PDB file of C-alpha atoms and ligand atoms in Angstrom:
ATOM      1  CA  MET M   1       7.294  10.979 -25.246  1.00 46.00           C
ATOM      2  CA  ASP M   2       8.850  13.721 -27.421  1.00 47.00           C
ATOM      3  CA  GLY M   3      10.306  16.679 -25.536  1.00 58.00           C
ATOM      4  CA  VAL M   4      10.583  14.897 -22.174  1.00 68.00           C
ATOM      5  CA  GLU M   5      14.108  14.079 -21.141  1.00 75.00           C
ATOM      6  CA  ARG M   6      14.505  10.638 -19.608  1.00 80.00           C
ATOM      7  CA  PRO M   7      16.379  10.856 -16.293  1.00 81.00           C
ATOM      8  CA  ALA M   8      19.117   8.296 -15.650  1.00 79.00           C
ATOM      9  CA  TRP M   9      16.998   6.473 -13.013  1.00 79.00           C
ATOM     10  CA  ALA M  10      14.028   5.920 -15.346  1.00 82.00           C
ATOM     11  CA  PRO M  11      13.942   2.487 -17.041  1.00 84.00           C
ATOM     12  CA  GLY M  12      14.075   2.701 -20.821  1.00 80.00           C
ATOM     13  CA  ASP M  13      10.735   1.070 -21.480  1.00 78.00           C
ATOM     14  CA  ILE M  14       8.416   3.378 -19.558  1.00 82.00           C
ATOM     15  CA  ASP M  15       6.107   5.928 -21.148  1.00 83.00           C
ATOM     16  CA  LEU M  16       7.065   9.358 -19.793  1.00 84.00           C
ATOM     17  CA  GLY M  17       3.810  10.775 -21.115  1.00 86.00           C
ATOM     18  CA  ARG M  18       1.483   8.677 -18.970  1.00 88.00           C
ATOM     19  CA  PRO M  19       1.029   9.176 -15.226  1.00 91.00           C
ATOM     20  CA  SER M  20       1.460   6.215 -12.882  1.00 91.00           C
ATOM     21  CA  ILE M  21      -0.031   5.594  -9.430  1.00 92.00           C
ATOM     22  CA  ALA M  22       3.389   4.930  -7.941  1.00 93.00           C
ATOM     23  CA  ARG M  23       4.911   8.180  -9.251  1.00 93.00           C
ATOM     24  CA  VAL M  24       1.885  10.315  -8.348  1.00 93.00           C
ATOM     25  CA  TYR M  25       2.098   8.891  -4.829  1.00 93.00           C
ATOM     26  CA  ASP M  26       5.830   9.526  -4.732  1.00 93.00           C
ATOM     27  CA  TYR M  27       5.199  13.178  -5.625  1.00 94.00           C
ATOM     28  CA  TRP M  28       2.597  13.578  -2.872  1.00 92.00           C
ATOM     29  CA  LEU M  29       5.053  12.075  -0.387  1.00 92.00           C
ATOM     30  CA  GLY M  30       7.684  14.612  -1.415  1.00 91.00           C
ATOM     31  CA  GLY M  31       9.797  12.172  -3.473  1.00 91.00           C
ATOM     32  CA  ALA M  32      11.813  12.963  -6.605  1.00 89.00           C
ATOM     33  CA  HIS M  33      10.915   9.988  -8.827  1.00 90.00           C
ATOM     34  CA  ASN M  34       8.078  11.463 -10.840  1.00 92.00           C
ATOM     35  CA  PHE M  35       7.514  13.303 -14.118  1.00 92.00           C
ATOM     36  CA  ALA M  36       5.658  16.464 -15.138  1.00 93.00           C
ATOM     37  CA  VAL M  37       2.666  14.395 -16.220  1.00 93.00           C
ATOM     38  CA  ASP M  38       2.445  12.811 -12.743  1.00 93.00           C
ATOM     39  CA  ARG M  39       2.754  16.171 -10.997  1.00 94.00           C
ATOM     40  CA  MET M  40       0.031  17.670 -13.175  1.00 93.00           C
ATOM     41  CA  VAL M  41      -2.537  15.030 -12.169  1.00 91.00           C
ATOM     42  CA  ALA M  42      -1.340  15.028  -8.562  1.00 92.00           C
ATOM     43  CA  ASP M  43      -1.714  18.821  -8.254  1.00 93.00           C
ATOM     44  CA  LYS M  44      -5.170  18.754  -9.818  1.00 89.00           C
ATOM     45  CA  VAL M  45      -6.423  16.063  -7.429  1.00 86.00           C
ATOM     46  CA  LEU M  46      -4.868  17.848  -4.459  1.00 89.00           C
ATOM     47  CA  ALA M  47      -6.493  21.138  -5.485  1.00 88.00           C
ATOM     48  CA  ASP M  48      -9.893  19.396  -5.390  1.00 81.00           C
ATOM     49  CA  VAL M  49      -9.229  17.714  -2.042  1.00 80.00           C
ATOM     50  CA  PRO M  50      -6.425  19.384  -0.068  1.00 84.00           C
ATOM     51  CA  VAL M  51      -6.835  16.947   2.850  1.00 82.00           C
ATOM     52  CA  LEU M  52      -5.497  14.233   0.573  1.00 83.00           C
ATOM     53  CA  LYS M  53      -1.946  15.115   1.560  1.00 85.00           C
ATOM     54  CA  SER M  54      -2.762  14.151   5.161  1.00 86.00           C
ATOM     55  CA  VAL M  55      -4.527  11.020   3.949  1.00 88.00           C
ATOM     56  CA  ILE M  56      -1.391   9.848   2.141  1.00 89.00           C
ATOM     57  CA  LEU M  57       0.812  10.614   5.140  1.00 90.00           C
ATOM     58  CA  ASN M  58      -1.640   8.713   7.328  1.00 91.00           C
ATOM     59  CA  HIS M  59      -1.397   5.621   5.121  1.00 93.00           C
ATOM     60  CA  ARG M  60       2.408   5.757   5.521  1.00 93.00           C
ATOM     61  CA  ALA M  61       2.069   6.276   9.275  1.00 93.00           C
ATOM     62  CA  PHE M  62      -0.286   3.277   9.450  1.00 95.00           C
ATOM     63  CA  LEU M  63       2.279   1.202   7.526  1.00 97.00           C
ATOM     64  CA  ARG M  64       4.950   2.151  10.078  1.00 96.00           C
ATOM     65  CA  ARG M  65       2.755   1.363  13.103  1.00 97.00           C
ATOM     66  CA  ALA M  66       1.459  -1.880  11.612  1.00 98.00           C
ATOM     67  CA  VAL M  67       4.972  -3.147  10.804  1.00 98.00           C
ATOM     68  CA  ARG M  68       6.123  -2.286  14.330  1.00 98.00           C
ATOM     69  CA  PHE M  69       3.092  -4.103  15.726  1.00 98.00           C
ATOM     70  CA  LEU M  70       3.899  -7.189  13.646  1.00 98.00           C
ATOM     71  CA  LEU M  71       7.519  -7.053  14.802  1.00 98.00           C
ATOM     72  CA  ASP M  72       6.245  -6.947  18.399  1.00 98.00           C
ATOM     73  CA  GLN M  73       4.282 -10.124  17.629  1.00 98.00           C
ATOM     74  CA  GLY M  74       7.510 -11.814  16.542  1.00 98.00           C
ATOM     75  CA  ILE M  75       7.072 -11.480  12.760  1.00 98.00           C
ATOM     76  CA  ARG M  76      10.448 -11.336  11.029  1.00 98.00           C
ATOM     77  CA  GLN M  77       9.505 -11.796   7.360  1.00 98.00           C
ATOM     78  CA  PHE M  78       7.306  -9.541   5.268  1.00 98.00           C
ATOM     79  CA  LEU M  79       5.678  -9.655   1.849  1.00 98.00           C
ATOM     80  CA  ASP M  80       4.860  -6.066   0.846  1.00 98.00           C
ATOM     81  CA  LEU M  81       2.398  -6.011  -2.080  1.00 98.00           C
ATOM     82  CA  GLY M  82       2.085  -2.736  -4.019  1.00 97.00           C
ATOM     83  CA  SER M  83       5.143  -1.489  -2.174  1.00 97.00           C
ATOM     84  CA  GLY M  84       5.597   1.676  -4.253  1.00 95.00           C
ATOM     85  CA  ILE M  85       8.635   3.845  -4.812  1.00 93.00           C
ATOM     86  CA  PRO M  86      10.883   3.601  -1.764  1.00 88.00           C
ATOM     87  CA  THR M  87      10.719   6.642   0.427  1.00 84.00           C
ATOM     88  CA  VAL M  88      11.535   7.384   4.051  1.00 80.00           C
ATOM     89  CA  GLY M  89      10.554   4.589   6.454  1.00 87.00           C
ATOM     90  CA  ASN M  90      10.362   1.557   4.181  1.00 94.00           C
ATOM     91  CA  VAL M  91       9.424  -1.806   5.596  1.00 97.00           C
ATOM     92  CA  HIS M  92      12.981  -3.221   5.556  1.00 97.00           C
ATOM     93  CA  GLU M  93      14.322  -0.145   7.339  1.00 96.00           C
ATOM     94  CA  ILE M  94      11.748  -0.466  10.128  1.00 97.00           C
ATOM     95  CA  ALA M  95      12.140  -4.250  10.382  1.00 98.00           C
ATOM     96  CA  GLN M  96      15.922  -4.480  10.131  1.00 97.00           C
ATOM     97  CA  ALA M  97      16.309  -1.712  12.730  1.00 97.00           C
ATOM     98  CA  VAL M  98      14.582  -4.108  15.159  1.00 98.00           C
ATOM     99  CA  ASP M  99      16.194  -7.294  13.801  1.00 98.00           C
ATOM    100  CA  PRO M 100      18.972  -7.100  11.180  1.00 97.00           C
ATOM    101  CA  GLY M 101      17.954 -10.629  10.142  1.00 98.00           C
ATOM    102  CA  ALA M 102      14.434  -9.557   9.103  1.00 98.00           C
ATOM    103  CA  ARG M 103      13.497 -10.417   5.507  1.00 98.00           C
ATOM    104  CA  VAL M 104      11.351  -8.440   3.097  1.00 98.00           C
ATOM    105  CA  VAL M 105      10.072  -9.034  -0.432  1.00 98.00           C
ATOM    106  CA  TYR M 106       8.712  -5.960  -2.199  1.00 97.00           C
ATOM    107  CA  VAL M 107       6.290  -6.434  -5.102  1.00 98.00           C
ATOM    108  CA  ASP M 108       5.059  -3.716  -7.430  1.00 97.00           C
ATOM    109  CA  ILE M 109       3.823  -3.495 -11.000  1.00 96.00           C
ATOM    110  CA  ASP M 110       5.440  -0.138 -11.636  1.00 93.00           C
ATOM    111  CA  PRO M 111       8.855  -0.218 -13.375  1.00 92.00           C
ATOM    112  CA  VAL M 112      10.090   2.964 -11.694  1.00 89.00           C
ATOM    113  CA  ALA M 113       9.129   1.661  -8.252  1.00 92.00           C
ATOM    114  CA  VAL M 114      10.928  -1.599  -8.941  1.00 94.00           C
ATOM    115  CA  ALA M 115      14.048  -0.042 -10.502  1.00 91.00           C
ATOM    116  CA  HIS M 116      14.428   2.400  -7.654  1.00 88.00           C
ATOM    117  CA  SER M 117      13.803  -0.318  -5.046  1.00 91.00           C
ATOM    118  CA  ARG M 118      16.507  -2.479  -6.634  1.00 90.00           C
ATOM    119  CA  ALA M 119      18.937   0.439  -6.644  1.00 87.00           C
ATOM    120  CA  ILE M 120      18.582   1.218  -2.950  1.00 87.00           C
ATOM    121  CA  LEU M 121      18.564  -2.456  -1.956  1.00 91.00           C
ATOM    122  CA  THR M 122      21.825  -3.432  -3.642  1.00 89.00           C
ATOM    123  CA  GLY M 123      23.986  -5.166  -1.071  1.00 91.00           C
ATOM    124  CA  ASN M 124      21.071  -6.095   1.199  1.00 94.00           C
ATOM    125  CA  PRO M 125      20.757  -9.867   0.701  1.00 96.00           C
ATOM    126  CA  LEU M 126      17.703 -10.150   2.948  1.00 97.00           C
ATOM    127  CA  VAL M 127      15.501  -8.002   0.708  1.00 97.00           C
ATOM    128  CA  ASN M 128      14.168  -8.939  -2.734  1.00 96.00           C
ATOM    129  CA  VAL M 129      12.131  -6.993  -5.277  1.00 96.00           C
ATOM    130  CA  LEU M 130       9.704  -8.453  -7.759  1.00 97.00           C
ATOM    131  CA  GLN M 131       7.992  -6.648 -10.619  1.00 97.00           C
ATOM    132  CA  THR M 132       4.641  -8.241 -11.255  1.00 97.00           C
ATOM    133  CA  ASP M 133       0.899  -7.766 -10.991  1.00 98.00           C
ATOM    134  CA  VAL M 134      -0.154  -8.712  -7.460  1.00 98.00           C
ATOM    135  CA  ARG M 135      -3.600  -9.717  -8.744  1.00 98.00           C
ATOM    136  CA  ASP M 136      -1.833 -12.829 -10.023  1.00 98.00           C
ATOM    137  CA  ALA M 137      -1.205 -14.349  -6.589  1.00 98.00           C
ATOM    138  CA  ALA M 138       0.063 -17.672  -7.985  1.00 98.00           C
ATOM    139  CA  THR M 139       2.878 -15.952  -9.882  1.00 98.00           C
ATOM    140  CA  VAL M 140       3.894 -13.911  -6.847  1.00 98.00           C
ATOM    141  CA  LEU M 141       3.798 -16.877  -4.483  1.00 98.00           C
ATOM    142  CA  LYS M 142       5.754 -19.164  -6.829  1.00 98.00           C
ATOM    143  CA  SER M 143       8.376 -16.573  -7.760  1.00 98.00           C
ATOM    144  CA  PRO M 144      12.031 -17.224  -6.881  1.00 98.00           C
ATOM    145  CA  GLU M 145      12.129 -13.785  -5.241  1.00 97.00           C
ATOM    146  CA  VAL M 146       9.536 -14.959  -2.707  1.00 98.00           C
ATOM    147  CA  LEU M 147      10.552 -18.599  -2.361  1.00 98.00           C
ATOM    148  CA  ASP M 148      14.273 -17.887  -1.974  1.00 97.00           C
ATOM    149  CA  LEU M 149      13.743 -15.451   0.877  1.00 98.00           C
ATOM    150  CA  LEU M 150      10.546 -16.272   2.756  1.00 98.00           C
ATOM    151  CA  ASP M 151      10.125 -19.401   4.860  1.00 98.00           C
ATOM    152  CA  PHE M 152       6.545 -20.620   4.545  1.00 98.00           C
ATOM    153  CA  ASP M 153       6.973 -22.745   7.678  1.00 98.00           C
ATOM    154  CA  ARG M 154       7.123 -19.566   9.770  1.00 98.00           C
ATOM    155  CA  PRO M 155       4.569 -16.754  10.083  1.00 98.00           C
ATOM    156  CA  ILE M 156       4.740 -13.992   7.496  1.00 98.00           C
ATOM    157  CA  GLY M 157       3.533 -10.396   7.629  1.00 98.00           C
ATOM    158  CA  LEU M 158       1.560  -9.662   4.453  1.00 98.00           C
ATOM    159  CA  LEU M 159       1.155  -5.960   3.686  1.00 98.00           C
ATOM    160  CA  MET M 160      -1.403  -4.431   1.344  1.00 98.00           C
ATOM    161  CA  VAL M 161      -1.133  -0.738   2.180  1.00 98.00           C
ATOM    162  CA  ALA M 162      -3.083   1.688  -0.026  1.00 96.00           C
ATOM    163  CA  LEU M 163      -3.326  -1.024  -2.684  1.00 97.00           C
ATOM    164  CA  LEU M 164      -6.719  -2.688  -2.923  1.00 97.00           C
ATOM    165  CA  HIS M 165      -8.670   0.449  -3.830  1.00 95.00           C
ATOM    166  CA  PHE M 166      -6.906   0.068  -7.186  1.00 94.00           C
ATOM    167  CA  VAL M 167      -8.549  -3.331  -7.631  1.00 96.00           C
ATOM    168  CA  SER M 168     -12.108  -3.139  -8.932  1.00 94.00           C
ATOM    169  CA  ASP M 169     -14.997  -5.311  -7.758  1.00 96.00           C
ATOM    170  CA  GLU M 170     -14.873  -7.175 -11.093  1.00 96.00           C
ATOM    171  CA  GLU M 171     -11.259  -8.105 -10.392  1.00 96.00           C
ATOM    172  CA  ASP M 172     -12.399  -9.792  -7.158  1.00 97.00           C
ATOM    173  CA  PRO M 173     -10.324  -8.218  -4.387  1.00 98.00           C
ATOM    174  CA  ARG M 174     -11.743 -10.691  -1.832  1.00 98.00           C
ATOM    175  CA  GLY M 175     -10.607 -13.621  -3.966  1.00 98.00           C
ATOM    176  CA  ILE M 176      -7.147 -12.082  -4.375  1.00 98.00           C
ATOM    177  CA  VAL M 177      -6.751 -11.588  -0.620  1.00 98.00           C
ATOM    178  CA  ALA M 178      -8.004 -15.133  -0.012  1.00 98.00           C
ATOM    179  CA  SER M 179      -5.380 -16.588  -2.378  1.00 98.00           C
ATOM    180  CA  TYR M 180      -2.606 -14.998  -0.352  1.00 98.00           C
ATOM    181  CA  ARG M 181      -4.268 -15.726   3.002  1.00 98.00           C
ATOM    182  CA  ASP M 182      -4.662 -19.412   2.176  1.00 98.00           C
ATOM    183  CA  ALA M 183      -0.992 -19.712   1.199  1.00 98.00           C
ATOM    184  CA  LEU M 184       0.260 -18.156   4.445  1.00 98.00           C
ATOM    185  CA  PRO M 185       1.263 -20.305   7.414  1.00 98.00           C
ATOM    186  CA  ASP M 186      -0.864 -20.138  10.568  1.00 98.00           C
ATOM    187  CA  GLY M 187       0.085 -17.268  12.833  1.00 98.00           C
ATOM    188  CA  SER M 188       0.707 -14.969   9.841  1.00 98.00           C
ATOM    189  CA  TYR M 189      -0.778 -11.482   9.707  1.00 98.00           C
ATOM    190  CA  LEU M 190      -2.336  -9.267   7.051  1.00 98.00           C
ATOM    191  CA  ALA M 191      -2.074  -5.481   7.460  1.00 98.00           C
ATOM    192  CA  LEU M 192      -4.246  -3.577   5.041  1.00 98.00           C
ATOM    193  CA  SER M 193      -5.220   0.052   4.466  1.00 98.00           C
ATOM    194  CA  HIS M 194      -7.935   1.105   2.084  1.00 97.00           C
ATOM    195  CA  ALA M 195      -9.780   4.220   0.896  1.00 92.00           C
ATOM    196  CA  GLY M 196     -13.277   4.004   2.323  1.00 90.00           C
ATOM    197  CA  TYR M 197     -16.158   5.579   4.148  1.00 88.00           C
ATOM    198  CA  GLU M 198     -18.862   4.808   6.651  1.00 85.00           C
ATOM    199  CA  PRO M 199     -22.219   4.036   5.039  1.00 78.00           C
ATOM    200  CA  GLY M 200     -24.147   7.238   4.320  1.00 78.00           C
ATOM    201  CA  GLU M 201     -21.125   9.421   4.783  1.00 77.00           C
ATOM    202  CA  TRP M 202     -19.802   9.814   1.232  1.00 77.00           C
ATOM    203  CA  ASN M 203     -18.326  13.283   0.907  1.00 73.00           C
ATOM    204  CA  PRO M 204     -19.312  14.845  -2.465  1.00 77.00           C
ATOM    205  CA  ALA M 205     -16.020  16.766  -2.480  1.00 71.00           C
ATOM    206  CA  TRP M 206     -14.367  13.446  -3.219  1.00 73.00           C
ATOM    207  CA  ASN M 207     -16.236  12.879  -6.467  1.00 79.00           C
ATOM    208  CA  GLU M 208     -14.150  15.339  -8.445  1.00 74.00           C
ATOM    209  CA  ALA M 209     -10.858  14.046  -7.055  1.00 72.00           C
ATOM    210  CA  ARG M 210     -11.865  10.476  -7.752  1.00 77.00           C
ATOM    211  CA  ASN M 211     -12.938  11.351 -11.290  1.00 80.00           C
ATOM    212  CA  THR M 212      -9.680  13.170 -12.020  1.00 76.00           C
ATOM    213  CA  TYR M 213      -7.730  10.256 -10.644  1.00 76.00           C
ATOM    214  CA  ASN M 214      -9.788   7.689 -12.514  1.00 80.00           C
ATOM    215  CA  ARG M 215      -9.419   9.554 -15.812  1.00 76.00           C
ATOM    216  CA  GLY M 216      -5.729  10.346 -15.415  1.00 75.00           C
ATOM    217  CA  VAL M 217      -4.112   7.526 -13.468  1.00 81.00           C
ATOM    218  CA  SER M 218      -6.129   4.516 -12.481  1.00 81.00           C
ATOM    219  CA  GLU M 219      -9.664   3.509 -11.607  1.00 84.00           C
ATOM    220  CA  MET M 220     -10.139   3.811  -7.856  1.00 86.00           C
ATOM    221  CA  THR M 221     -12.815   2.081  -5.792  1.00 90.00           C
ATOM    222  CA  TYR M 222     -13.749   3.553  -2.419  1.00 89.00           C
ATOM    223  CA  ARG M 223     -15.377   0.876  -0.285  1.00 93.00           C
ATOM    224  CA  PRO M 224     -17.688   1.193   2.703  1.00 92.00           C
ATOM    225  CA  ARG M 225     -16.403  -0.130   6.028  1.00 94.00           C
ATOM    226  CA  GLN M 226     -18.209  -3.474   5.818  1.00 95.00           C
ATOM    227  CA  GLU M 227     -16.603  -4.246   2.444  1.00 97.00           C
ATOM    228  CA  VAL M 228     -13.170  -3.454   3.838  1.00 98.00           C
ATOM    229  CA  GLU M 229     -13.932  -5.753   6.755  1.00 98.00           C
ATOM    230  CA  ALA M 230     -15.082  -8.454   4.328  1.00 98.00           C
ATOM    231  CA  LEU M 231     -11.604  -8.427   2.768  1.00 98.00           C
ATOM    232  CA  MET M 232     -10.337  -9.743   6.116  1.00 98.00           C
ATOM    233  CA  THR M 233     -12.576 -12.821   6.098  1.00 98.00           C
ATOM    234  CA  GLY M 234     -10.917 -15.801   7.774  1.00 97.00           C
ATOM    235  CA  LEU M 235      -8.617 -13.661   9.905  1.00 98.00           C
ATOM    236  CA  ASP M 236      -8.949 -12.658  13.563  1.00 98.00           C
ATOM    237  CA  LEU M 237      -8.884  -8.873  13.671  1.00 98.00           C
ATOM    238  CA  VAL M 238      -6.608  -7.371  16.269  1.00 98.00           C
ATOM    239  CA  GLU M 239      -7.896  -4.421  18.297  1.00 98.00           C
ATOM    240  CA  PRO M 240      -9.335  -1.976  17.286  1.00 97.00           C
ATOM    241  CA  GLY M 241     -10.519  -3.849  14.154  1.00 98.00           C
ATOM    242  CA  VAL M 242     -11.278  -1.744  11.076  1.00 97.00           C
ATOM    243  CA  ALA M 243     -10.446   1.819  12.152  1.00 95.00           C
ATOM    244  CA  ARG M 244      -9.921   5.252  10.642  1.00 92.00           C
ATOM    245  CA  LEU M 245      -6.223   5.409   9.860  1.00 91.00           C
ATOM    246  CA  PRO M 246      -5.180   7.749  12.696  1.00 90.00           C
ATOM    247  CA  LEU M 247      -7.252   5.721  15.154  1.00 92.00           C
ATOM    248  CA  TRP M 248      -5.522   2.406  14.465  1.00 95.00           C
ATOM    249  CA  ARG M 249      -3.196   2.024  17.473  1.00 96.00           C
ATOM    250  CA  PRO M 250      -1.908   5.623  17.495  1.00 94.00           C
ATOM    251  CA  ASP M 251       1.580   6.121  18.918  1.00 91.00           C
ATOM    252  CA  SER M 252       0.322   8.792  21.276  1.00 82.00           C
ATOM    253  CA  PRO M 253      -3.036  10.434  22.070  1.00 78.00           C
ATOM    254  CA  ASP M 254      -1.706  13.520  20.245  1.00 73.00           C
ATOM    255  CA  ASP M 255      -1.802  11.589  16.976  1.00 73.00           C
ATOM    256  CA  VAL M 256      -5.546  11.136  17.139  1.00 75.00           C
ATOM    257  CA  ASP M 257      -6.975  13.856  14.991  1.00 69.00           C
ATOM    258  CA  GLU M 258     -10.469  14.987  15.931  1.00 65.00           C
ATOM    259  CA  GLY M 259     -11.242  15.046  12.234  1.00 69.00           C
ATOM    260  CA  ALA M 260     -10.243  11.434  11.673  1.00 65.00           C
ATOM    261  CA  HIS M 261     -13.380  10.938   9.590  1.00 66.00           C
ATOM    262  CA  ARG M 262     -11.938  13.338   7.009  1.00 68.00           C
ATOM    263  CA  PHE M 263      -9.305  10.801   6.100  1.00 70.00           C
ATOM    264  CA  MET M 264     -11.809   8.624   4.288  1.00 83.00           C
ATOM    265  CA  SER M 265      -9.584   5.596   4.754  1.00 92.00           C
ATOM    266  CA  PHE M 266      -9.386   2.592   7.030  1.00 95.00           C
ATOM    267  CA  GLY M 267      -6.591   0.508   8.474  1.00 97.00           C
ATOM    268  CA  VAL M 268      -6.923  -3.033   9.811  1.00 98.00           C
ATOM    269  CA  VAL M 269      -4.683  -5.922  10.875  1.00 98.00           C
ATOM    270  CA  GLY M 270      -5.780  -9.551  11.136  1.00 98.00           C
ATOM    271  CA  ARG M 271      -4.124 -12.797  12.191  1.00 98.00           C
ATOM    272  CA  LYS M 272      -4.484 -16.205  10.587  1.00 98.00           C
ATOM    273  CA  ARG M 273      -5.327 -18.633  13.369  1.00 94.00           C
TER     274      ARG M 273
HETATM  275  N1  SAM W   1       2.212   0.575  -0.276  1.00 97.62           N
HETATM  276  C1  SAM W   1       2.956   1.794  -0.591  1.00 97.62           C
HETATM  277  C2  SAM W   1       2.780   2.796   0.500  1.00 97.62           C
HETATM  278  O1  SAM W   1       1.876   2.624   1.311  1.00 97.62           O
HETATM  279  O2  SAM W   1       3.534   3.790   0.542  1.00 97.62           O
HETATM  280  C3  SAM W   1       2.553   2.391  -1.950  1.00 97.62           C
HETATM  281  C4  SAM W   1       1.094   2.724  -2.098  1.00 97.62           C
HETATM  282  S1  SAM W   1       0.709   3.377  -3.713  1.00 97.62           S
HETATM  283  C5  SAM W   1      -0.747   4.281  -3.413  1.00 97.62           C
HETATM  284  C6  SAM W   1       0.041   1.949  -4.552  1.00 97.62           C
HETATM  285  C7  SAM W   1       1.101   1.096  -5.188  1.00 97.62           C
HETATM  286  O3  SAM W   1       0.471  -0.106  -5.650  1.00 97.62           O
HETATM  287  C8  SAM W   1       1.761   1.730  -6.405  1.00 97.62           C
HETATM  288  O4  SAM W   1       3.144   1.670  -6.267  1.00 97.62           O
HETATM  289  C9  SAM W   1       1.280   0.907  -7.586  1.00 97.62           C
HETATM  290  O5  SAM W   1       2.226   0.797  -8.619  1.00 97.62           O
HETATM  291  C10 SAM W   1       1.004  -0.421  -6.916  1.00 97.62           C
HETATM  292  N2  SAM W   1       0.016  -1.237  -7.607  1.00 97.62           N
HETATM  293  C11 SAM W   1      -1.238  -0.899  -7.992  1.00 97.62           C
HETATM  294  N3  SAM W   1      -1.851  -1.930  -8.601  1.00 97.62           N
HETATM  295  C12 SAM W   1      -0.956  -2.958  -8.592  1.00 97.62           C
HETATM  296  C13 SAM W   1      -0.987  -4.294  -9.077  1.00 97.62           C
HETATM  297  N4  SAM W   1      -2.079  -4.783  -9.679  1.00 97.62           N
HETATM  298  N5  SAM W   1       0.108  -5.069  -8.913  1.00 97.62           N
HETATM  299  C14 SAM W   1       1.212  -4.586  -8.294  1.00 97.62           C
HETATM  300  N6  SAM W   1       1.308  -3.320  -7.815  1.00 97.62           N
HETATM  301  C15 SAM W   1       0.243  -2.525  -7.963  1.00 97.62           C
END
């Protein structure tokens, strides 16, 4: 776009005039890999729904707790779909702190997320990055990035954190999850977080934020609890099942916010038998 200077870290082929989910999210998380156009949308959405900042932080906190839980179950290889722009507490950092031999493949559609992931992962042979659309499960699962690093004879931790609300009903999120689930070896896990609400509880304050987001960045689909649970079909849910983000295995009782319902998001982990 004219008048916008391209920073050295930005790949040459991206449009600096169009916001992206990954960069808007990066801005909310306090990262530096975003442009004025991303910040404009992000600020507008946040002005409509100030609690969103906590929501985002709670998705990241869920990611951290879920990865630790999977490590406790013996999982040592992870496929992180919609991994985003690396920020503090990425999956490989959490996993390799527990086991330096842990393997991670990051997948994202966003060129900035992928370029920045590659940059920070140089020299880490147990982590790969793949730029592709995760809705195309066959391409992801057949990619050299995945096949070279992940052993499909051993359980894998599949992560879909704050991802599937960007997949519309028409794009068949259940079918997409099933394609990955069916390819995973028994004993694998899926950890998923999703924007959602209890039936009858839709908060009208969210309409404006959703509309701004949908117009500016990407269509977002909030799903009621039972639809989030339906995404986990074929998996045994670990306690506490589908839960408000702060209520999914909190690190300490202090983490459990009385206003957990405000977070309008769920977290869940399931195991393939
Ligand atoms: N999982 C990360 C986290 O929890 O911090 C990032 C979440 S961010 C809200 C969603 C990410 O999903 C973005 O980086 C976006 O580019 C990516 N994404 C959205 N749709 C995608 C698709 N169809 N294929 C691959 N990545 C996608």
